[in-house]
Coordinates of C-alpha atoms in Angstrom, one line a residue:
X1 CA 111.2 87.1 80.4
X2 CA 110.6 87.9 84.1
X3 CA 108.6 84.7 84.6
X4 CA 111.3 82.6 82.8
X5 CA 114.0 84.2 84.9
X6 CA 112.2 83.6 88.1
X7 CA 111.5 79.9 87.3
X8 CA 115.1 79.4 86.3
X9 CA 116.5 81.1 89.4
X10 CA 114.3 79.3 92.0
X11 CA 114.1 76.1 90.1
X12 CA 117.9 75.8 89.9
X13 CA 118.3 76.8 93.6
X14 CA 115.6 74.4 94.8
X15 CA 117.0 71.5 92.7
X16 CA 120.5 72.1 94.1
X17 CA 119.2 72.3 97.6
X18 CA 117.3 69.1 97.2
X19 CA 120.5 67.4 95.9
X20 CA 122.3 68.5 99.1
X21 CA 124.6 71.1 97.5
X22 CA 125.8 73.6 100.2
X23 CA 123.6 76.7 100.4
X24 CA 126.2 79.2 99.3
X25 CA 127.0 77.3 96.1
X26 CA 123.3 76.7 95.4
X27 CA 122.7 80.4 95.6
X28 CA 125.6 81.4 93.4
X29 CA 125.0 78.7 90.8
X30 CA 121.3 79.6 90.7
X31 CA 122.2 83.3 89.9
X32 CA 124.8 82.3 87.3
X33 CA 122.3 79.9 85.5
X34 CA 119.7 82.7 85.5
X35 CA 122.0 85.1 83.6
X36 CA 123.2 82.2 81.3
X37 CA 119.6 81.8 80.1
X38 CA 119.8 85.3 78.5
X39 CA 123.5 86.2 78.1
X40 CA 126.7 84.6 76.9
X41 CA 128.8 82.6 79.3
X42 CA 131.5 85.4 79.6
X43 CA 128.9 88.0 80.4
X44 CA 127.2 85.9 83.0
X45 CA 130.4 85.0 84.8
X46 CA 131.5 88.6 84.7
X47 CA 128.3 89.9 86.3
X48 CA 128.3 87.2 89.0
X49 CA 132.0 87.8 89.8
X50 CA 131.6 91.6 89.7
X51 CA 128.5 91.5 92.1
X52 CA 130.3 89.2 94.6
X53 CA 133.4 91.3 94.6
X54 CA 131.6 94.7 94.8
X55 CA 129.2 93.4 97.4
X56 CA 132.0 92.3 99.8
X57 CA 133.9 95.6 99.3
X58 CA 132.4 97.2 102.4
X59 CA 134.0 98.7 105.4
X60 CA 130.9 97.6 107.5
X61 CA 131.6 94.0 106.7
X62 CA 134.9 94.2 108.5
X63 CA 133.0 94.0 111.8
X64 CA 131.9 90.4 111.1
X65 CA 135.4 88.7 111.3
X66 CA 136.3 90.8 114.3
X67 CA 133.1 90.0 116.2
X68 CA 133.5 86.3 115.3
X69 CA 137.1 86.3 116.5
X70 CA 136.0 88.1 119.8
X71 CA 133.3 85.5 120.3
X72 CA 135.8 82.6 119.7
X73 CA 138.2 84.1 122.3
X74 CA 135.4 84.4 124.8
X75 CA 134.2 80.9 124.2
X76 CA 137.7 79.5 125.0
X77 CA 138.5 82.1 127.7
X78 CA 136.3 80.7 130.6
X79 CA 133.7 83.4 130.2
X80 CA 130.7 81.0 130.0
X81 CA 131.2 79.6 133.5
X82 CA 131.5 83.0 135.1
X83 CA 128.3 84.2 133.4
X84 CA 126.5 81.0 134.4
X85 CA 127.5 81.4 138.0
X86 CA 126.2 85.0 137.9
X87 CA 123.0 83.8 136.3
X88 CA 122.5 81.3 139.1
X89 CA 122.5 84.1 141.6
X90 CA 120.0 86.1 139.6
X91 CA 117.5 83.3 139.0
X92 CA 118.2 81.0 141.9
X93 CA 115.1 81.8 144.0
X94 CA 112.6 81.4 141.2
X95 CA 110.7 78.1 140.6
X96 CA 112.9 75.9 138.3
X97 CA 116.0 77.9 139.2
X98 CA 118.3 76.2 136.8
X99 CA 116.0 76.8 133.9
X100 CA 116.0 80.5 134.6
X101 CA 119.7 80.4 135.0
X102 CA 119.9 78.8 131.5
X103 CA 117.9 81.6 129.9
X104 CA 119.8 84.4 131.7
X105 CA 123.2 82.8 130.8
X106 CA 122.2 82.5 127.2
X107 CA 121.1 86.1 127.1
X108 CA 124.4 87.3 128.5
X109 CA 126.7 84.9 126.7
X110 CA 124.8 85.1 123.4
X111 CA 125.0 88.9 123.5
X112 CA 128.8 88.6 124.0
X113 CA 129.5 85.8 121.5
X114 CA 126.9 86.9 118.9
X115 CA 126.2 83.3 118.1
X116 CA 123.2 81.2 119.0
X117 CA 125.0 78.0 118.2
X118 CA 128.0 78.9 120.4
X119 CA 125.7 79.9 123.2
X120 CA 123.6 76.7 123.0
X121 CA 126.8 74.6 123.1
X122 CA 128.7 76.5 125.8
X123 CA 125.8 77.2 128.2
X124 CA 123.8 74.0 127.4
X125 CA 127.0 71.9 127.9
X126 CA 127.4 73.2 131.4
X127 CA 123.7 73.4 132.4
X128 CA 122.5 70.0 131.1
X129 CA 124.4 67.8 133.7
X130 CA 123.5 70.2 136.5
X131 CA 119.8 70.1 135.6
X132 CA 119.8 66.3 135.2
X133 CA 121.4 66.0 138.7
X134 CA 118.5 68.1 140.1
X135 CA 115.9 65.9 138.6
X136 CA 115.0 68.0 135.5
X137 CA 113.5 66.2 132.5
X138 CA 116.3 66.4 129.8
X139 CA 113.7 67.2 127.2
X140 CA 112.5 70.2 129.2
X141 CA 116.1 71.4 129.9
X142 CA 117.0 71.1 126.2
X143 CA 113.8 73.0 125.2
X144 CA 114.8 75.9 127.5
X145 CA 118.3 76.0 126.1
X146 CA 117.3 75.7 122.5
X147 CA 114.6 78.5 122.6
X148 CA 116.7 80.9 124.7
X149 CA 120.1 80.6 122.8
X150 CA 119.0 82.9 119.9
X151 CA 118.3 85.9 122.3
X152 CA 121.9 87.0 121.6
X153 CA 121.1 87.5 118.0
X154 CA 118.8 90.4 119.1
X155 CA 120.8 91.7 122.0
X156 CA 123.9 93.4 120.5
X157 CA 126.5 93.2 119.2
X158 CA 124.9 91.0 116.5
X159 CA 126.4 90.1 113.2
X160 CA 122.9 89.4 111.9
X161 CA 122.1 93.2 112.1
X162 CA 125.4 93.9 110.3
X163 CA 124.4 91.7 107.4
X164 CA 120.9 93.3 107.4
X165 CA 122.5 96.8 107.2
X166 CA 124.6 95.7 104.2
X167 CA 121.6 94.2 102.3
X168 CA 119.5 97.3 102.9
X169 CA 122.1 99.7 101.6
X170 CA 123.1 101.4 104.8
X171 CA 120.4 101.0 107.4
X172 CA 122.2 102.3 110.6
X173 CA 124.0 99.5 112.4
X174 CA 124.0 101.5 115.6
X175 CA 120.2 102.0 115.4
X176 CA 119.7 98.3 114.7
X177 CA 122.0 97.4 117.7
X178 CA 120.1 99.7 120.1
X179 CA 116.7 98.6 118.7
X180 CA 117.5 95.0 119.5
X181 CA 117.7 95.5 123.3
X182 CA 114.1 95.6 124.3
X183 CA 112.9 92.8 122.0
X184 CA 115.8 90.6 123.2
X185 CA 115.1 91.3 126.8
X186 CA 111.4 90.7 126.3
X187 CA 112.2 87.4 124.5
X188 CA 114.2 86.3 127.5
X189 CA 111.6 87.3 130.1
X190 CA 108.8 85.6 128.1
X191 CA 110.8 82.4 128.0
X192 CA 111.5 82.6 131.7
X193 CA 107.8 83.1 132.4
X194 CA 106.9 79.9 130.5
X195 CA 109.8 78.0 132.1
X196 CA 108.7 79.1 135.6
X197 CA 105.1 78.0 135.1
X198 CA 106.2 74.6 133.7
X199 CA 108.9 74.1 136.4
X200 CA 106.4 74.9 139.2
X201 CA 103.8 72.5 137.7
X202 CA 106.5 69.8 137.6
X203 CA 107.8 70.5 141.1
X204 CA 111.4 71.4 140.1
X205 CA 113.4 72.7 143.0
X206 CA 114.3 76.3 144.0
X207 CA 118.0 76.9 144.7
X208 CA 119.3 77.7 148.2
X209 CA 119.4 81.4 149.1
X210 CA 122.9 82.7 148.3
X211 CA 124.8 84.8 150.9
X212 CA 125.6 88.4 150.2
X213 CA 129.3 87.5 150.0
X214 CA 128.5 84.9 147.3
X215 CA 126.3 87.4 145.4
X216 CA 129.0 90.0 145.5
X217 CA 131.8 87.6 144.4
X218 CA 129.9 86.2 141.4
X219 CA 128.7 89.6 140.4
X220 CA 132.3 90.9 140.4
X221 CA 133.4 87.9 138.4
X222 CA 130.8 88.8 135.7
X223 CA 131.5 92.5 135.6
X224 CA 134.5 92.3 133.2
X225 CA 132.9 89.9 130.7
X226 CA 129.7 92.1 130.7
X227 CA 132.0 95.1 130.3
X228 CA 132.4 94.1 126.6
X229 CA 128.8 95.1 125.9
X230 CA 129.3 98.4 127.7
X231 CA 132.5 99.2 125.7
X232 CA 131.0 98.2 122.4
X233 CA 127.5 99.8 122.8
X234 CA 128.8 102.8 124.9
X235 CA 131.4 103.6 122.2
X236 CA 128.8 103.3 119.4
X237 CA 126.1 105.3 121.1
X238 CA 128.5 108.0 122.3
X239 CA 130.0 108.3 118.8
X240 CA 133.5 107.4 119.9
X241 CA 133.7 104.7 117.3
X242 CA 131.7 103.0 114.5
X243 CA 130.4 99.4 114.7
X244 CA 133.4 98.2 112.8
X245 CA 135.8 100.0 115.1
X246 CA 133.9 98.6 118.0
X247 CA 134.4 95.1 116.8
X248 CA 138.2 95.6 116.7
X249 CA 138.0 97.0 120.3
X250 CA 136.1 93.9 121.3
X251 CA 138.9 91.7 120.1
X252 CA 141.5 93.7 122.0
X253 CA 139.3 93.6 125.2
X254 CA 138.6 89.8 125.0
X255 CA 142.3 89.1 124.4
X256 CA 143.2 91.1 127.5
X257 CA 140.6 89.1 129.6
X258 CA 141.5 85.7 128.2
X259 CA 145.3 86.1 128.0
X260 CA 146.2 88.5 130.9
X261 CA 143.3 88.6 133.4
X262 CA 141.9 85.1 133.5
X263 CA 144.8 83.3 131.8
X264 CA 142.5 80.7 130.5
X265 CA 144.3 80.6 127.2
X266 CA 147.9 81.1 126.2
X267 CA 149.6 82.7 123.1
X268 CA 150.1 79.2 121.6
X269 CA 146.3 78.7 121.6
X270 CA 145.8 81.8 119.4
X271 CA 146.6 80.3 116.0
X272 CA 143.9 77.6 116.4
X273 CA 141.4 80.3 117.6
X274 CA 142.2 82.6 114.7
X275 CA 142.0 79.7 112.2
X276 CA 138.6 78.7 113.5
X277 CA 137.4 82.3 113.2
X278 CA 138.8 82.5 109.7
X279 CA 136.9 79.4 108.6
X280 CA 133.7 80.7 110.0
X281 CA 134.2 84.1 108.5
X282 CA 135.0 82.7 105.0
X283 CA 131.7 80.7 105.1
X284 CA 129.7 83.7 106.0
X285 CA 131.3 86.0 103.5
X286 CA 131.0 83.4 100.7
X287 CA 127.3 83.2 101.4
X288 CA 127.0 87.0 101.5
X289 CA 128.8 87.4 98.2
X290 CA 126.8 84.7 96.4
X291 CA 123.6 86.1 97.9
X292 CA 124.4 89.6 96.5
X293 CA 124.8 88.0 93.0
X294 CA 121.4 86.3 93.6
X295 CA 119.9 89.6 94.5
X296 CA 121.1 91.0 91.2
X297 CA 119.5 88.1 89.4
X298 CA 116.2 88.7 91.3
X299 CA 116.3 92.3 90.3
X300 CA 117.0 91.3 86.7
X301 CA 113.8 89.1 86.9
X302 CA 111.8 91.9 88.7
X303 CA 111.0 89.3 91.4
X304 CA 110.8 91.8 94.3
X305 CA 108.3 94.0 92.5
X306 CA 106.3 91.0 91.2
X307 CA 106.0 89.6 94.7
X308 CA 105.1 93.1 96.0
X309 CA 102.3 93.4 93.4
X310 CA 101.1 89.9 94.4
X311 CA 101.0 90.7 98.1
X312 CA 99.3 94.1 97.5
X313 CA 96.7 92.4 95.3
X314 CA 95.8 90.1 98.2
X315 CA 95.1 92.9 100.6
X316 CA 95.7 96.6 101.1
X317 CA 95.5 96.3 104.9
X318 CA 99.0 96.7 106.4
X319 CA 98.1 94.5 109.3
X320 CA 97.1 91.6 107.0
X321 CA 100.2 92.1 104.8
X322 CA 102.6 92.0 107.8
X323 CA 100.8 88.9 109.0
X324 CA 101.3 87.2 105.6
X325 CA 105.0 88.2 105.5
X326 CA 105.5 86.8 109.0
X327 CA 103.9 83.5 108.1
X328 CA 106.0 83.2 105.0
X329 CA 109.2 83.9 106.9
X330 CA 108.2 81.4 109.6
X331 CA 107.8 78.7 106.9
X332 CA 111.1 79.8 105.3
X333 CA 112.9 79.6 108.7
X334 CA 112.0 76.0 109.2
X335 CA 114.1 74.8 106.2
X336 CA 116.7 77.6 105.7
X337 CA 119.3 78.9 108.1
X338 CA 119.2 82.5 109.2
X339 CA 121.9 84.1 107.1
X340 CA 120.8 82.8 103.7
X341 CA 117.2 83.5 104.6
X342 CA 118.0 87.0 105.5
X343 CA 120.1 87.6 102.4
X344 CA 117.5 86.2 100.0
X345 CA 114.2 87.4 101.4
X346 CA 115.2 90.9 102.7
X347 CA 115.4 92.4 99.2
X348 CA 112.0 90.8 98.4
X349 CA 110.0 92.0 101.4
X350 CA 111.8 95.3 102.1
X351 CA 110.1 97.2 99.2
X352 CA 106.7 95.9 100.5
X353 CA 107.1 96.9 104.1
X354 CA 108.6 100.3 103.3
X355 CA 105.7 100.9 101.0
X356 CA 103.5 100.3 104.0
X357 CA 105.4 102.9 105.9
X358 CA 107.4 100.5 108.1
X359 CA 110.8 101.7 109.3
X360 CA 113.7 99.5 108.0
X361 CA 115.1 99.2 111.6
X362 CA 111.7 98.0 112.8
X363 CA 111.6 95.5 109.9
X364 CA 115.1 94.3 110.7
X365 CA 114.2 93.5 114.3
X366 CA 111.0 91.8 113.2
X367 CA 112.7 89.7 110.6
X368 CA 115.5 88.7 112.9
X369 CA 113.1 87.6 115.7
X370 CA 111.1 85.7 113.1
X371 CA 114.2 83.8 111.8
X372 CA 115.3 83.2 115.4
X373 CA 112.2 81.0 115.8
X374 CA 113.3 79.2 112.6
X375 CA 116.7 78.1 113.9
X376 CA 114.9 76.5 116.8
X377 CA 112.5 74.6 114.5
X378 CA 112.8 71.3 112.6
X379 CA 113.8 70.1 110.1
X380 CA 117.1 72.1 109.7
X381 CA 117.2 74.4 112.8
X382 CA 120.9 74.7 113.8
X383 CA 120.1 75.6 117.4
X384 CA 117.7 72.6 117.6
X385 CA 120.4 70.1 116.6
X386 CA 123.1 71.6 118.8
X387 CA 120.7 71.8 121.8
X388 CA 119.6 68.2 121.4
X389 CA 123.2 67.1 121.1
X390 CA 124.5 68.8 124.3
X391 CA 121.3 67.9 126.1
X392 CA 121.7 64.2 125.3
X393 CA 118.1 64.0 123.9
X394 CA 116.3 63.7 120.6
X395 CA 114.4 66.0 118.3
X396 CA 111.2 63.9 118.7
X397 CA 111.5 64.0 122.5
X398 CA 112.2 67.8 122.8
X399 CA 109.4 69.0 120.5
X400 CA 106.5 68.6 122.9
X401 CA 108.0 70.6 125.8
X402 CA 109.0 73.2 123.2
X403 CA 105.4 74.0 122.2
X404 CA 104.7 76.4 125.0
X405 CA 108.0 78.2 124.3
X406 CA 107.1 78.4 120.6
X407 CA 103.7 79.9 121.6
X408 CA 105.2 82.8 123.6
X409 CA 107.7 83.5 120.8
X410 CA 104.9 83.8 118.3
X411 CA 103.0 86.1 120.6
X412 CA 106.1 88.3 121.1
X413 CA 106.7 88.3 117.3
X414 CA 103.2 89.7 116.7
X415 CA 103.5 92.3 119.5
X416 CA 106.9 93.5 118.1
X417 CA 105.5 93.5 114.5
X418 CA 102.4 95.7 115.4
X419 CA 104.0 97.9 118.1
X420 CA 106.9 99.6 116.4
X421 CA 107.8 101.7 119.5
X422 CA 109.2 98.6 121.2
X423 CA 112.0 98.6 118.6
X424 CA 112.3 102.3 117.8
X425 CA 112.0 104.0 121.2
X426 CA 115.7 103.4 122.3
X427 CA 117.2 104.4 118.9
X428 CA 115.2 107.6 119.0
X429 CA 116.1 108.3 122.6
X430 CA 119.9 107.6 122.4
X431 CA 120.7 108.2 118.8
X432 CA 118.0 110.7 117.7
X433 CA 117.1 108.2 115.0
X434 CA 114.3 109.4 112.7
X435 CA 114.2 112.9 114.1

């Protein structure tokens, strides 16, 4: 029965994906067909509906619409330009100054917006014309923007970690948030190193030395936007509020900045912003609900345990097994977006890694970084398409300059996989995690 269930589930899902059916519907229909193979229609529909409803009945999930709304307000509130100006000051004296500015701006704006695609569009849209004016190759500029925009998925607040917490039945969101800092910063620094070497080899210019007055002015302009991270993470780490309450505080703070302080938007703009956030939220939550039903179908077919047995039969060496899991996820990431990949494959691999003694927080960081590489990769990487669009270039043209950036990301993935302290030191230090 288990083999038949697995073939039905993945066969239906694969067929629907090949036919171009949206991922959420392919996941939900695949789960329903699996139950239909062994139960009546009424029983199957009841189980799927029950799993979707109960899976979305979570206080933690309330953080997702709030963070999405906060990100949309920031996107429309003139925040990107202020962070880009500050990033120019930070990276201006390095070889390929605008490339470093792009990475730093993506790290800051991505952390605030929580969206790689929004970061690629907002930061890339501003940086691409500036870089072209300075003589940068558009393919190089796009490669820098594409590979650096996912840093905000590691640097909190991150909706990816909230979804991972839900799937794993309560892994601490606060611990995941704090654990993402060092890997996210290392990711940005690694990309800056590659960009600097390539920029120096190509002879790209260094920016003029800014005056102290300019430095002070641009730093002050960036203080309030960056204050969102301080409020959210400071409140969570100090125990003042939960991640969900922090998301609501983020909306209030961003509204104050955009409406009152910067006055970049008006009250009449809010309905469109809220509608956009609602549409995005509904897509994410539908995918989560369908994926929870699929997880039930996979448990019904004993798929996680079957795959666990297969992996353990290949090797008993934890180093080898983690390498195999990373390779599988890298392949998955090239044809599946981050959220469905996270929802489908976390229940499959989590029993394996926890059986090896791997901490769930460490695994969450490793898996997120792995899938960050996927959204930069063809054929379906969302960041790749957006980055090429705003950079006025093609996927074929941008792939070659992206190879060195891919290399440093793979090296960083291996380091984070095999050195758990990079992910776990800060949660232990600030939250007493695991003690």
